[in-house]
Every structure is written in structure tokens, then in C-alpha cells.
């Protein structure tokens, strides 16, 4: 990995490119885009790679919880600067990507795709330190936002408690 490269500039370029991305349905057949990317995550992965990031695999021996902690505690993150892990916690758990920008910066990217302009979230809720990349079919457009910009910690705690009570 080229450690002299400024990956802060690279991630900014990737986000600018992603901002211009059209809507992607979950499957190529559904979207009619049989020769393009099959889903939103594939388009994001290709954008990261076009902007100089290199895909890597989750190192052996790390739990999903440990991987998620790298966003707030970069000292424990073993992946190289300029690399990313696609689906570090599996397809059914967030984030969709962990990207190492610098020694002190690891970001989590979570793809959201919906026909309407209102994204849906599962029972895991919204993570305040994740960047959400949301594409909407109605407007054929993509936007992104921090989780912390759309929900407060108190609101998330309330929702988490409601989900917990529903499971009882």
C-alpha cells in the first residue's frame, strides 16, 4: 500500500462520485441493469476502488464487535491505510464497508436503497458514527449523511428498548 498517498483526498473524491450515483435496486434483474452493477454495495465498492482504495479481507481472529470498534478506536485496527473491508461483519450486519483513511481514521459506510425517499432501518437501529449512503428510486439520486445527524442517542436508546421489549 502506498502510505505516502493522501487517502483523505481519495475518500472525498469517492464521496463526490457517490453523490452523483443513480438509484440501484437490490438486484440487477429487478433494476433492469443486467450489464451494470447488480446492487448498491457493488457500485460503492467499485467507486472506492476507482478512487485508489484496495479491497482486503477481515483479518482472522477478530469478532464483529471488534471490527465495529475500529471506527472509534483506530489503534486496534490492523488493516492498512488505503484499504477497505467489504461486509466485515457479514451480509446481515452493518456496516457494509470499513475504510482505513489514515492512522487515526477508520470510517464505516452503510448502503441504503429504497424506492421512496425514506430509508428503512432494521432493529439494529442507526449508528451515529456511520456514514449512510442512501439512493432513492423516486428521485434517481444518492445522498449521504452521518447517523448522528438523523437521530439522537436518547432516541436510539428508546428505539433499542422498544425492539428489546418486542422480542420478549
PDB file of C-alpha atoms in Angstrom:
ATOM      1  CA  UNK A   1       0.000   0.000   0.000  1.00  0.00           C
ATOM      2  CA  UNK A   2       1.225   3.477  -0.862  1.00  0.00           C
ATOM      3  CA  UNK A   3       1.404   5.155   2.552  1.00  0.00           C
ATOM      4  CA  UNK A   4       2.513   8.453   1.003  1.00  0.00           C
ATOM      5  CA  UNK A   5      -0.862   8.814  -0.735  1.00  0.00           C
ATOM      6  CA  UNK A   6      -3.348  11.165   0.919  1.00  0.00           C
ATOM      7  CA  UNK A   7      -6.413   8.980   1.353  1.00  0.00           C
ATOM      8  CA  UNK A   8      -8.384  11.874   2.845  1.00  0.00           C
ATOM      9  CA  UNK A   9      -8.393  13.356  -0.646  1.00  0.00           C
ATOM     10  CA  UNK A  10      -9.261   9.929  -2.089  1.00  0.00           C
ATOM     11  CA  UNK A  11     -12.272   9.398   0.195  1.00  0.00           C
ATOM     12  CA  UNK A  12     -13.500  12.917  -0.542  1.00  0.00           C
ATOM     13  CA  UNK A  13     -13.282  12.173  -4.273  1.00  0.00           C
ATOM     14  CA  UNK A  14     -15.114   8.871  -3.757  1.00  0.00           C
ATOM     15  CA  UNK A  15     -17.928  10.577  -1.816  1.00  0.00           C
ATOM     16  CA  UNK A  16     -18.262  13.247  -4.503  1.00  0.00           C
ATOM     17  CA  UNK A  17     -18.527  10.491  -7.107  1.00  0.00           C
ATOM     18  CA  UNK A  18     -21.048   8.575  -4.993  1.00  0.00           C
ATOM     19  CA  UNK A  19     -23.165  11.718  -4.659  1.00  0.00           C
ATOM     20  CA  UNK A  20     -23.752  11.551  -8.426  1.00  0.00           C
ATOM     21  CA  UNK A  21     -24.647   7.848  -8.404  1.00  0.00           C
ATOM     22  CA  UNK A  22     -28.117   6.857  -9.696  1.00  0.00           C
ATOM     23  CA  UNK A  23     -30.550   4.541  -7.940  1.00  0.00           C
ATOM     24  CA  UNK A  24     -29.553   0.889  -7.714  1.00  0.00           C
ATOM     25  CA  UNK A  25     -32.123  -1.748  -6.833  1.00  0.00           C
ATOM     26  CA  UNK A  26     -31.071  -4.741  -4.791  1.00  0.00           C
ATOM     27  CA  UNK A  27     -30.791  -6.979  -7.861  1.00  0.00           C
ATOM     28  CA  UNK A  28     -29.784  -6.462 -11.485  1.00  0.00           C
ATOM     29  CA  UNK A  29     -32.846  -8.234 -12.862  1.00  0.00           C
ATOM     30  CA  UNK A  30     -35.154  -6.095 -10.723  1.00  0.00           C
ATOM     31  CA  UNK A  31     -33.480  -2.863 -11.783  1.00  0.00           C
ATOM     32  CA  UNK A  32     -33.155  -3.901 -15.418  1.00  0.00           C
ATOM     33  CA  UNK A  33     -29.450  -3.085 -15.150  1.00  0.00           C
ATOM     34  CA  UNK A  34     -28.251  -6.543 -16.157  1.00  0.00           C
ATOM     35  CA  UNK A  35     -24.956  -5.255 -17.557  1.00  0.00           C
ATOM     36  CA  UNK A  36     -24.177  -2.816 -14.752  1.00  0.00           C
ATOM     37  CA  UNK A  37     -23.700  -3.249 -11.020  1.00  0.00           C
ATOM     38  CA  UNK A  38     -26.028  -5.804  -9.506  1.00  0.00           C
ATOM     39  CA  UNK A  39     -26.613  -3.766  -6.372  1.00  0.00           C
ATOM     40  CA  UNK A  40     -25.842  -0.639  -4.432  1.00  0.00           C
ATOM     41  CA  UNK A  41     -22.968  -2.208  -2.495  1.00  0.00           C
ATOM     42  CA  UNK A  42     -21.233  -3.342  -5.704  1.00  0.00           C
ATOM     43  CA  UNK A  43     -21.423   0.213  -7.084  1.00  0.00           C
ATOM     44  CA  UNK A  44     -19.936   1.624  -3.861  1.00  0.00           C
ATOM     45  CA  UNK A  45     -17.151  -0.961  -3.873  1.00  0.00           C
ATOM     46  CA  UNK A  46     -16.268  -0.106  -7.493  1.00  0.00           C
ATOM     47  CA  UNK A  47     -16.233   3.615  -6.611  1.00  0.00           C
ATOM     48  CA  UNK A  48     -13.830   3.047  -3.717  1.00  0.00           C
ATOM     49  CA  UNK A  49     -11.546   1.020  -5.997  1.00  0.00           C
ATOM     50  CA  UNK A  50     -11.649   3.653  -8.770  1.00  0.00           C
ATOM     51  CA  UNK A  51     -10.521   6.185  -6.188  1.00  0.00           C
ATOM     52  CA  UNK A  52      -7.430   4.252  -5.143  1.00  0.00           C
ATOM     53  CA  UNK A  53      -8.682   2.086  -2.274  1.00  0.00           C
ATOM     54  CA  UNK A  54      -7.840  -1.617  -2.264  1.00  0.00           C
ATOM     55  CA  UNK A  55     -10.209  -4.316  -1.053  1.00  0.00           C
ATOM     56  CA  UNK A  56      -8.867  -6.574   1.664  1.00  0.00           C
ATOM     57  CA  UNK A  57     -10.323  -9.291   3.856  1.00  0.00           C
ATOM     58  CA  UNK A  58     -11.218  -9.226   7.507  1.00  0.00           C
ATOM     59  CA  UNK A  59      -8.186 -10.419   9.465  1.00  0.00           C
ATOM     60  CA  UNK A  60      -8.614 -13.783  11.190  1.00  0.00           C
ATOM     61  CA  UNK A  61      -9.438 -13.817  14.862  1.00  0.00           C
ATOM     62  CA  UNK A  62     -11.428 -10.563  15.037  1.00  0.00           C
ATOM     63  CA  UNK A  63     -15.056 -10.590  16.133  1.00  0.00           C
ATOM     64  CA  UNK A  64     -17.723  -8.415  14.543  1.00  0.00           C
ATOM     65  CA  UNK A  65     -17.782  -6.301  17.688  1.00  0.00           C
ATOM     66  CA  UNK A  66     -14.025  -5.740  17.495  1.00  0.00           C
ATOM     67  CA  UNK A  67     -14.272  -4.735  13.815  1.00  0.00           C
ATOM     68  CA  UNK A  68     -17.007  -2.212  14.582  1.00  0.00           C
ATOM     69  CA  UNK A  69     -14.883  -0.757  17.390  1.00  0.00           C
ATOM     70  CA  UNK A  70     -12.137   0.243  14.915  1.00  0.00           C
ATOM     71  CA  UNK A  71     -14.232   3.281  13.902  1.00  0.00           C
ATOM     72  CA  UNK A  72     -13.786   4.806  17.354  1.00  0.00           C
ATOM     73  CA  UNK A  73     -10.537   3.109  18.346  1.00  0.00           C
ATOM     74  CA  UNK A  74      -8.197   3.096  15.352  1.00  0.00           C
ATOM     75  CA  UNK A  75      -5.197   1.934  17.410  1.00  0.00           C
ATOM     76  CA  UNK A  76      -6.648  -1.584  17.450  1.00  0.00           C
ATOM     77  CA  UNK A  77      -7.338  -1.654  13.682  1.00  0.00           C
ATOM     78  CA  UNK A  78      -4.889  -3.947  11.838  1.00  0.00           C
ATOM     79  CA  UNK A  79      -5.893  -3.101   8.261  1.00  0.00           C
ATOM     80  CA  UNK A  80      -3.570  -0.975   6.167  1.00  0.00           C
ATOM     81  CA  UNK A  81      -4.137   2.656   5.270  1.00  0.00           C
ATOM     82  CA  UNK A  82      -5.836   2.861   1.872  1.00  0.00           C
ATOM     83  CA  UNK A  83      -7.687  -0.449   2.201  1.00  0.00           C
ATOM     84  CA  UNK A  84     -11.282  -1.403   2.906  1.00  0.00           C
ATOM     85  CA  UNK A  85     -13.199  -4.474   4.010  1.00  0.00           C
ATOM     86  CA  UNK A  86     -16.437  -5.284   2.185  1.00  0.00           C
ATOM     87  CA  UNK A  87     -19.092  -6.755   4.524  1.00  0.00           C
ATOM     88  CA  UNK A  88     -16.724  -7.022   7.545  1.00  0.00           C
ATOM     89  CA  UNK A  89     -19.491  -8.372   9.781  1.00  0.00           C
ATOM     90  CA  UNK A  90     -21.344 -10.448   7.168  1.00  0.00           C
ATOM     91  CA  UNK A  91     -24.182  -9.588   4.806  1.00  0.00           C
ATOM     92  CA  UNK A  92     -26.814  -9.345   7.538  1.00  0.00           C
ATOM     93  CA  UNK A  93     -24.923  -6.977   9.847  1.00  0.00           C
ATOM     94  CA  UNK A  94     -23.654  -3.440   9.450  1.00  0.00           C
ATOM     95  CA  UNK A  95     -21.513  -1.769   8.314  1.00  0.00           C
ATOM     96  CA  UNK A  96     -21.257  -2.640   4.634  1.00  0.00           C
ATOM     97  CA  UNK A  97     -17.692  -1.274   4.469  1.00  0.00           C
ATOM     98  CA  UNK A  98     -14.882  -0.342   6.835  1.00  0.00           C
ATOM     99  CA  UNK A  99     -12.388   2.015   5.170  1.00  0.00           C
ATOM    100  CA  UNK A 100      -8.957   2.875   6.593  1.00  0.00           C
ATOM    101  CA  UNK A 101      -8.240   6.510   5.666  1.00  0.00           C
ATOM    102  CA  UNK A 102      -5.243   7.240   7.907  1.00  0.00           C
ATOM    103  CA  UNK A 103      -3.552   6.026  11.083  1.00  0.00           C
ATOM    104  CA  UNK A 104      -6.187   7.885  13.081  1.00  0.00           C
ATOM    105  CA  UNK A 105      -9.255   7.433  10.853  1.00  0.00           C
ATOM    106  CA  UNK A 106     -11.394   4.405  10.022  1.00  0.00           C
ATOM    107  CA  UNK A 107     -14.858   5.082   8.627  1.00  0.00           C
ATOM    108  CA  UNK A 108     -17.903   2.844   8.397  1.00  0.00           C
ATOM    109  CA  UNK A 109     -20.078   3.090   5.291  1.00  0.00           C
ATOM    110  CA  UNK A 110     -23.598   1.668   5.225  1.00  0.00           C
ATOM    111  CA  UNK A 111     -25.568   1.433   1.962  1.00  0.00           C
ATOM    112  CA  UNK A 112     -29.291   2.154   1.998  1.00  0.00           C
ATOM    113  CA  UNK A 113     -31.528   1.823  -1.050  1.00  0.00           C
ATOM    114  CA  UNK A 114     -35.257   2.457  -1.218  1.00  0.00           C
ATOM    115  CA  UNK A 115     -37.965   3.196  -3.776  1.00  0.00           C
ATOM    116  CA  UNK A 116     -39.274   6.032  -1.607  1.00  0.00           C
ATOM    117  CA  UNK A 117     -37.338   8.976  -0.159  1.00  0.00           C
ATOM    118  CA  UNK A 118     -37.483   7.450   3.334  1.00  0.00           C
ATOM    119  CA  UNK A 119     -34.752   4.909   4.182  1.00  0.00           C
ATOM    120  CA  UNK A 120     -35.656   1.896   6.289  1.00  0.00           C
ATOM    121  CA  UNK A 121     -33.564   0.612   9.183  1.00  0.00           C
ATOM    122  CA  UNK A 122     -33.589  -2.767  10.873  1.00  0.00           C
ATOM    123  CA  UNK A 123     -33.764  -3.490  14.574  1.00  0.00           C
ATOM    124  CA  UNK A 124     -30.051  -2.724  14.974  1.00  0.00           C
ATOM    125  CA  UNK A 125     -31.009   0.912  14.527  1.00  0.00           C
ATOM    126  CA  UNK A 126     -28.966   3.819  13.277  1.00  0.00           C
ATOM    127  CA  UNK A 127     -25.291   4.047  14.180  1.00  0.00           C
ATOM    128  CA  UNK A 128     -24.236   7.605  14.980  1.00  0.00           C
ATOM    129  CA  UNK A 129     -20.676   7.166  13.710  1.00  0.00           C
ATOM    130  CA  UNK A 130     -21.562   5.550  10.360  1.00  0.00           C
ATOM    131  CA  UNK A 131     -21.848   7.363   7.048  1.00  0.00           C
ATOM    132  CA  UNK A 132     -25.052   6.265   5.324  1.00  0.00           C
ATOM    133  CA  UNK A 133     -25.089   6.277   1.516  1.00  0.00           C
ATOM    134  CA  UNK A 134     -28.748   6.411   0.515  1.00  0.00           C
ATOM    135  CA  UNK A 135     -30.060   6.068  -3.025  1.00  0.00           C
ATOM    136  CA  UNK A 136     -33.709   6.682  -3.831  1.00  0.00           C
ATOM    137  CA  UNK A 137     -35.587   5.343  -6.833  1.00  0.00           C
ATOM    138  CA  UNK A 138     -38.198   8.131  -6.854  1.00  0.00           C
ATOM    139  CA  UNK A 139     -35.531  10.794  -7.433  1.00  0.00           C
ATOM    140  CA  UNK A 140     -32.916   8.511  -9.048  1.00  0.00           C
ATOM    141  CA  UNK A 141     -30.400  10.151  -6.752  1.00  0.00           C
ATOM    142  CA  UNK A 142     -27.958   9.432  -3.946  1.00  0.00           C
ATOM    143  CA  UNK A 143     -27.157  11.354  -0.813  1.00  0.00           C
ATOM    144  CA  UNK A 144     -25.134  10.582   2.284  1.00  0.00           C
ATOM    145  CA  UNK A 145     -25.300  11.567   5.924  1.00  0.00           C
ATOM    146  CA  UNK A 146     -23.900  10.739   9.335  1.00  0.00           C
ATOM    147  CA  UNK A 147     -26.141   8.614  11.529  1.00  0.00           C
ATOM    148  CA  UNK A 148     -25.744  11.224  14.278  1.00  0.00           C
ATOM    149  CA  UNK A 149     -27.395  13.796  12.008  1.00  0.00           C
ATOM    150  CA  UNK A 150     -30.731  11.965  11.945  1.00  0.00           C
ATOM    151  CA  UNK A 151     -31.150  10.515  15.441  1.00  0.00           C
ATOM    152  CA  UNK A 152     -30.039  11.469  18.937  1.00  0.00           C
ATOM    153  CA  UNK A 153     -28.513   8.951  21.353  1.00  0.00           C
ATOM    154  CA  UNK A 154     -31.651   9.235  23.523  1.00  0.00           C
ATOM    155  CA  UNK A 155     -33.909   8.464  20.562  1.00  0.00           C
ATOM    156  CA  UNK A 156     -31.759   5.490  19.591  1.00  0.00           C
ATOM    157  CA  UNK A 157     -31.825   4.204  23.167  1.00  0.00           C
ATOM    158  CA  UNK A 158     -35.632   4.439  23.194  1.00  0.00           C
ATOM    159  CA  UNK A 159     -35.910   2.531  19.907  1.00  0.00           C
ATOM    160  CA  UNK A 160     -33.465  -0.117  21.098  1.00  0.00           C
ATOM    161  CA  UNK A 161     -35.525  -0.604  24.244  1.00  0.00           C
ATOM    162  CA  UNK A 162     -38.723  -0.943  22.188  1.00  0.00           C
ATOM    163  CA  UNK A 163     -37.095  -3.587  19.958  1.00  0.00           C
ATOM    164  CA  UNK A 164     -35.871  -5.431  23.045  1.00  0.00           C
ATOM    165  CA  UNK A 165     -39.360  -5.416  24.572  1.00  0.00           C
ATOM    166  CA  UNK A 166     -40.918  -6.695  21.334  1.00  0.00           C
ATOM    167  CA  UNK A 167     -38.643  -9.739  21.452  1.00  0.00           C
ATOM    168  CA  UNK A 168     -39.795 -10.685  24.956  1.00  0.00           C
TER     169      UNK A 168
END
